[in-house]
Coordinates of C-alpha atoms in Angstrom, one line a residue:
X1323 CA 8.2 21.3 -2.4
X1324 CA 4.7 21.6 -1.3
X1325 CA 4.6 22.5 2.8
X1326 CA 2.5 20.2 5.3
X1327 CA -1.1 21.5 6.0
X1328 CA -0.5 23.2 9.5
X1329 CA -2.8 21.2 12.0
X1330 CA 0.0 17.5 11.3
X1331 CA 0.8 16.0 14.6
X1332 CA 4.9 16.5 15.2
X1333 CA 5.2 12.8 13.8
X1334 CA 3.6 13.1 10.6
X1335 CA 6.1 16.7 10.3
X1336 CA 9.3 14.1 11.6
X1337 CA 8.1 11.3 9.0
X1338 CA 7.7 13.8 5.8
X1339 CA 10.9 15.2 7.0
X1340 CA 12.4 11.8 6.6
X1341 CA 10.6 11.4 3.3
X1342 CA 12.0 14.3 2.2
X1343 CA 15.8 13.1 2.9
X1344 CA 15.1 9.9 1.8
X1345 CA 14.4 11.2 -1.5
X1346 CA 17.6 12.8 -1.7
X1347 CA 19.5 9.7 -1.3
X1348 CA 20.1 10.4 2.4
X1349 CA 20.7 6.5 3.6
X1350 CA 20.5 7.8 7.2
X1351 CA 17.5 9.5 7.4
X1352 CA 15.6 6.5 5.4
X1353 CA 17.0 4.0 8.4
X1354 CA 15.7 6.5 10.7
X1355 CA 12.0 5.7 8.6
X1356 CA 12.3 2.3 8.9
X1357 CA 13.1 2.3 12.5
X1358 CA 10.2 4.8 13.5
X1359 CA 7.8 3.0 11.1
X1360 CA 8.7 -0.6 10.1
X1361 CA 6.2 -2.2 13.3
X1362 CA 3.6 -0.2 12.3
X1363 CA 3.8 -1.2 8.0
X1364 CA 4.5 -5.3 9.2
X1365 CA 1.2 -5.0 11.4
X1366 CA -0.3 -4.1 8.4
X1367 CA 1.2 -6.7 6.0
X1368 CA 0.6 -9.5 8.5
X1369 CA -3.5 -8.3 9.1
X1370 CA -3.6 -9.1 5.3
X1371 CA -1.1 -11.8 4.9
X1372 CA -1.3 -14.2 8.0
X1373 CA 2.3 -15.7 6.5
X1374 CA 4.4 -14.2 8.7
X1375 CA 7.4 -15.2 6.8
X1376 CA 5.9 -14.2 3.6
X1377 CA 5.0 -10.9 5.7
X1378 CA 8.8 -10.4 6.4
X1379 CA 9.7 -10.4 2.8
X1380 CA 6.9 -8.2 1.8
X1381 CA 7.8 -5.3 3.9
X1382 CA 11.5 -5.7 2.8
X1383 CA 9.7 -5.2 -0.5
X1384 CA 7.7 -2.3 0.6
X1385 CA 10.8 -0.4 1.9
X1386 CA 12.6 -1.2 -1.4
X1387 CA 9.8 0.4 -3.2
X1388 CA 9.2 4.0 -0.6
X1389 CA 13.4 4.0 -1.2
X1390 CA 12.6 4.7 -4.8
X1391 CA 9.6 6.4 -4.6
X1392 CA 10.5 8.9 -1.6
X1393 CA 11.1 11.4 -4.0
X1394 CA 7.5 11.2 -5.3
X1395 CA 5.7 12.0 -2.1
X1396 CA 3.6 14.7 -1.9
X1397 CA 2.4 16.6 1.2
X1398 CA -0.7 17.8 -0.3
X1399 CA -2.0 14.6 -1.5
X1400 CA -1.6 12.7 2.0
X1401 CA 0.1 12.5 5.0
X1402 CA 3.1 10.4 5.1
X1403 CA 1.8 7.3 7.3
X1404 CA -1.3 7.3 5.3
X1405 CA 1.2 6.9 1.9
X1406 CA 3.4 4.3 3.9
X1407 CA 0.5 2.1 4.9
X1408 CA -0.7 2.6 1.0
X1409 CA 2.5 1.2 -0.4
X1410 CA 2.2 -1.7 2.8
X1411 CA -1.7 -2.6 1.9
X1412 CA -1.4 -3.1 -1.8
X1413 CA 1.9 -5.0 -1.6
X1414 CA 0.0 -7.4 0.7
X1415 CA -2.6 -7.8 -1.4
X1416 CA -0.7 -8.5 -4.5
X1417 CA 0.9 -11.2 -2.5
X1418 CA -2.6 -12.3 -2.1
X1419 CA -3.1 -12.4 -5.9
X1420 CA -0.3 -14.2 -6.6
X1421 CA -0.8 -17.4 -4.3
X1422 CA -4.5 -17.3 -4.6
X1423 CA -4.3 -20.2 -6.4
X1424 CA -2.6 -22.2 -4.0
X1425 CA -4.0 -24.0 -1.3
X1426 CA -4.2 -21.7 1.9
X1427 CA -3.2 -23.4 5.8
X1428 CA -4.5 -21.8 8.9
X1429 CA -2.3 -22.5 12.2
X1430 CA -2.8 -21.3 15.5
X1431 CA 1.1 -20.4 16.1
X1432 CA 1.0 -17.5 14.1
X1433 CA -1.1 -15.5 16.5
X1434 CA 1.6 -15.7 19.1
X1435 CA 2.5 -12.0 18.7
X1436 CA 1.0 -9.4 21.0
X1437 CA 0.7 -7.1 18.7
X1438 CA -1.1 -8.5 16.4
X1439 CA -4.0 -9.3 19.1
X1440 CA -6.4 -6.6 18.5
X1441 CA -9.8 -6.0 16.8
X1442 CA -8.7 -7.0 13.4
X1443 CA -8.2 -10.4 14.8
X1444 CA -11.5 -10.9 16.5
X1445 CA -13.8 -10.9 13.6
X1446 CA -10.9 -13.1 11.8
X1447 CA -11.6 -16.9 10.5
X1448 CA -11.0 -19.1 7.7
X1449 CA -12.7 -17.1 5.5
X1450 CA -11.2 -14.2 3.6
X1451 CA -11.0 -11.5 6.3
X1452 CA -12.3 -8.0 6.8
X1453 CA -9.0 -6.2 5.1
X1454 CA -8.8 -8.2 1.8
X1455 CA -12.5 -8.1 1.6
X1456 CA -12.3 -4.4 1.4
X1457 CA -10.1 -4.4 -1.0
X1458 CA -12.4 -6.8 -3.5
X1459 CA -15.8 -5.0 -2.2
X1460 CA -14.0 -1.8 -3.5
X1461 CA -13.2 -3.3 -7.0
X1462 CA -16.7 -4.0 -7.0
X1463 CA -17.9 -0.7 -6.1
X1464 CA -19.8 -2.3 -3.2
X1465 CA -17.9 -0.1 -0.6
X1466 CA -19.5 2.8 -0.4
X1467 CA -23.1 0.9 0.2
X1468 CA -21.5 -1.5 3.2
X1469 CA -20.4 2.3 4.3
X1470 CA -23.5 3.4 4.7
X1471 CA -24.4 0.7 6.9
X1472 CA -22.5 2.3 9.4
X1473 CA -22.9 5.1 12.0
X1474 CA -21.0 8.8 10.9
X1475 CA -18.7 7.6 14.1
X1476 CA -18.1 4.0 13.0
X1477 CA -17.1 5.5 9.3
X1478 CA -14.9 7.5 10.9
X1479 CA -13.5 5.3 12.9
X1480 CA -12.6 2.7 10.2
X1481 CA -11.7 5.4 7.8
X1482 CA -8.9 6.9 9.8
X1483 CA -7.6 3.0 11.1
X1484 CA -7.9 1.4 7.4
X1485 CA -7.9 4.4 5.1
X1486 CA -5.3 6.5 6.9
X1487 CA -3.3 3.9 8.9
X1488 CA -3.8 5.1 12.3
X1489 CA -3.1 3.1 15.1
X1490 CA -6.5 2.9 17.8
X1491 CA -4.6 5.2 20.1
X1492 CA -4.2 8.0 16.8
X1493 CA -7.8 7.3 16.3
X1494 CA -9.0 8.2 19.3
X1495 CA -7.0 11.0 19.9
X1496 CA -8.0 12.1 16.5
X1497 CA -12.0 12.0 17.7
X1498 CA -11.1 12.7 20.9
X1499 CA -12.9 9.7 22.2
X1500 CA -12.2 7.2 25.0
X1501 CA -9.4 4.4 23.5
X1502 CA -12.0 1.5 24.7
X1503 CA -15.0 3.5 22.8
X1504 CA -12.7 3.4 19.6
X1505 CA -12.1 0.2 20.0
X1506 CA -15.4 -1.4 20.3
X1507 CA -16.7 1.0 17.3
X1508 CA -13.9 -0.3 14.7
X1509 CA -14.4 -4.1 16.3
X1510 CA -18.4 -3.9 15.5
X1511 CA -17.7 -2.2 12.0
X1512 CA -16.0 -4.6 11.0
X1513 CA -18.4 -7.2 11.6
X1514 CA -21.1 -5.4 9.9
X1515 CA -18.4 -4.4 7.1
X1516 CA -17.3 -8.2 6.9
X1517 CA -21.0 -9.5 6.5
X1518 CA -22.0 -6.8 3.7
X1519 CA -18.8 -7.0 2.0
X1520 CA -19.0 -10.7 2.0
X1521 CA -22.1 -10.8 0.0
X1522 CA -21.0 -8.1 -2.3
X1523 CA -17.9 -10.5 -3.3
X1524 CA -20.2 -13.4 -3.9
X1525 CA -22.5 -11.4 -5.7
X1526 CA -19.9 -9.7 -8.0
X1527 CA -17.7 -12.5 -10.1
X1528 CA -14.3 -10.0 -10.1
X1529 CA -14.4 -10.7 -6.3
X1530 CA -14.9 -14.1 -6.4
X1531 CA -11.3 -15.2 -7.7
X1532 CA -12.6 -16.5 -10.8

């Protein structure tokens, strides 16, 4: 079994430690997981999927899947939030897939959830958001170029929030940079992210849902 690199907070230790039990069949450590991780991987479902019901059934979904798959992580490839949010961001966006043919309804109820009141949500309309328009931009290799358009801090920023599933708290400690700085660097990348990737989408016909 490959060892965590040294410099992993003592969560990301007590999560591949889970993992690792998990993996064996151990039922207890695995609803120890879900406890310590399931509002975290939901907050990532719902940014992508505004259903929340449909968000529910997802992460059951999810946690079905890192069940099986426990076995399979490995320390040296990523950290175990960063693996977790994986399996979390591309079952929401094969939920996506599969009802993107169906007429879409926006309500204003399903905001009523503190938690899910942060940055994501201001640069968030009827249009496809910022999250799912990542994931298009990157299948047409248009990421990299809206990365550019960012500062080395913003890049950062969103890298460790969206790439690594941090919360804004992790990020910051992570850059050592005030939570409010953090904050208002992921909310204005994401608007500059939201505009290129939009484009890229329209330009490219794979992102376009044809």
């Amino acid at each position: 079994m490959v060892k965590p690199a040294a410099d992993w907070t003592a969560r990301s230790l007590d999560l591949s430690r889970l993992l690792a039990r998990a993996g064996l069949g151990d039922r207890a450590a695995f609803a120890t997981l879900y406890e310590r991780t399931s509002s975290h991987l939901f907050a990532v479902v719902l940014r992508i999927n505004r259903d929340r019901a449909q968000a529910e059934d997802i992460l059951q979904e999810v946690y079905v899947n890192v069940w099986r798959a426990a076995r399979s992580f490995d320390a040296a490839q990523s950290q175990p939030l960063t693996w977790l949010t994986s399996i979390a961001r591309n079952r929401a966006i094969d939920s996506l897939r599969r009802i993107q043919t169906q007429p879409q309804m926006q309500t204003s109820s399903g905001a009523t959830d503190a938690e899910n009141e942060n940055v994501y949500d201001t640069v968030a309309d009827a249009s496809p958001g910022p999250l799912e328009l990542l994931s298009r931009a990157s299948e047409a290799r248009a990421l990299d170029q809206c990365m550019e358009k960012l500062s080395a801090l913003q890049r950062q920023s969103v890298a460790l929030a969206f790439f690594q599933g941090l919360s804004h708290a992790e990020v910051a400690a992570q850059l050592r940079q005030p939570l409010g700085t953090v904050k208002s660097w992921v909310r204005r990348a994401l608007m500059t992210l939201k505009a290129c990737l939009q484009g890229a989408v329209e330009r490219d016909p794979r992102g376009s849902g044809e």
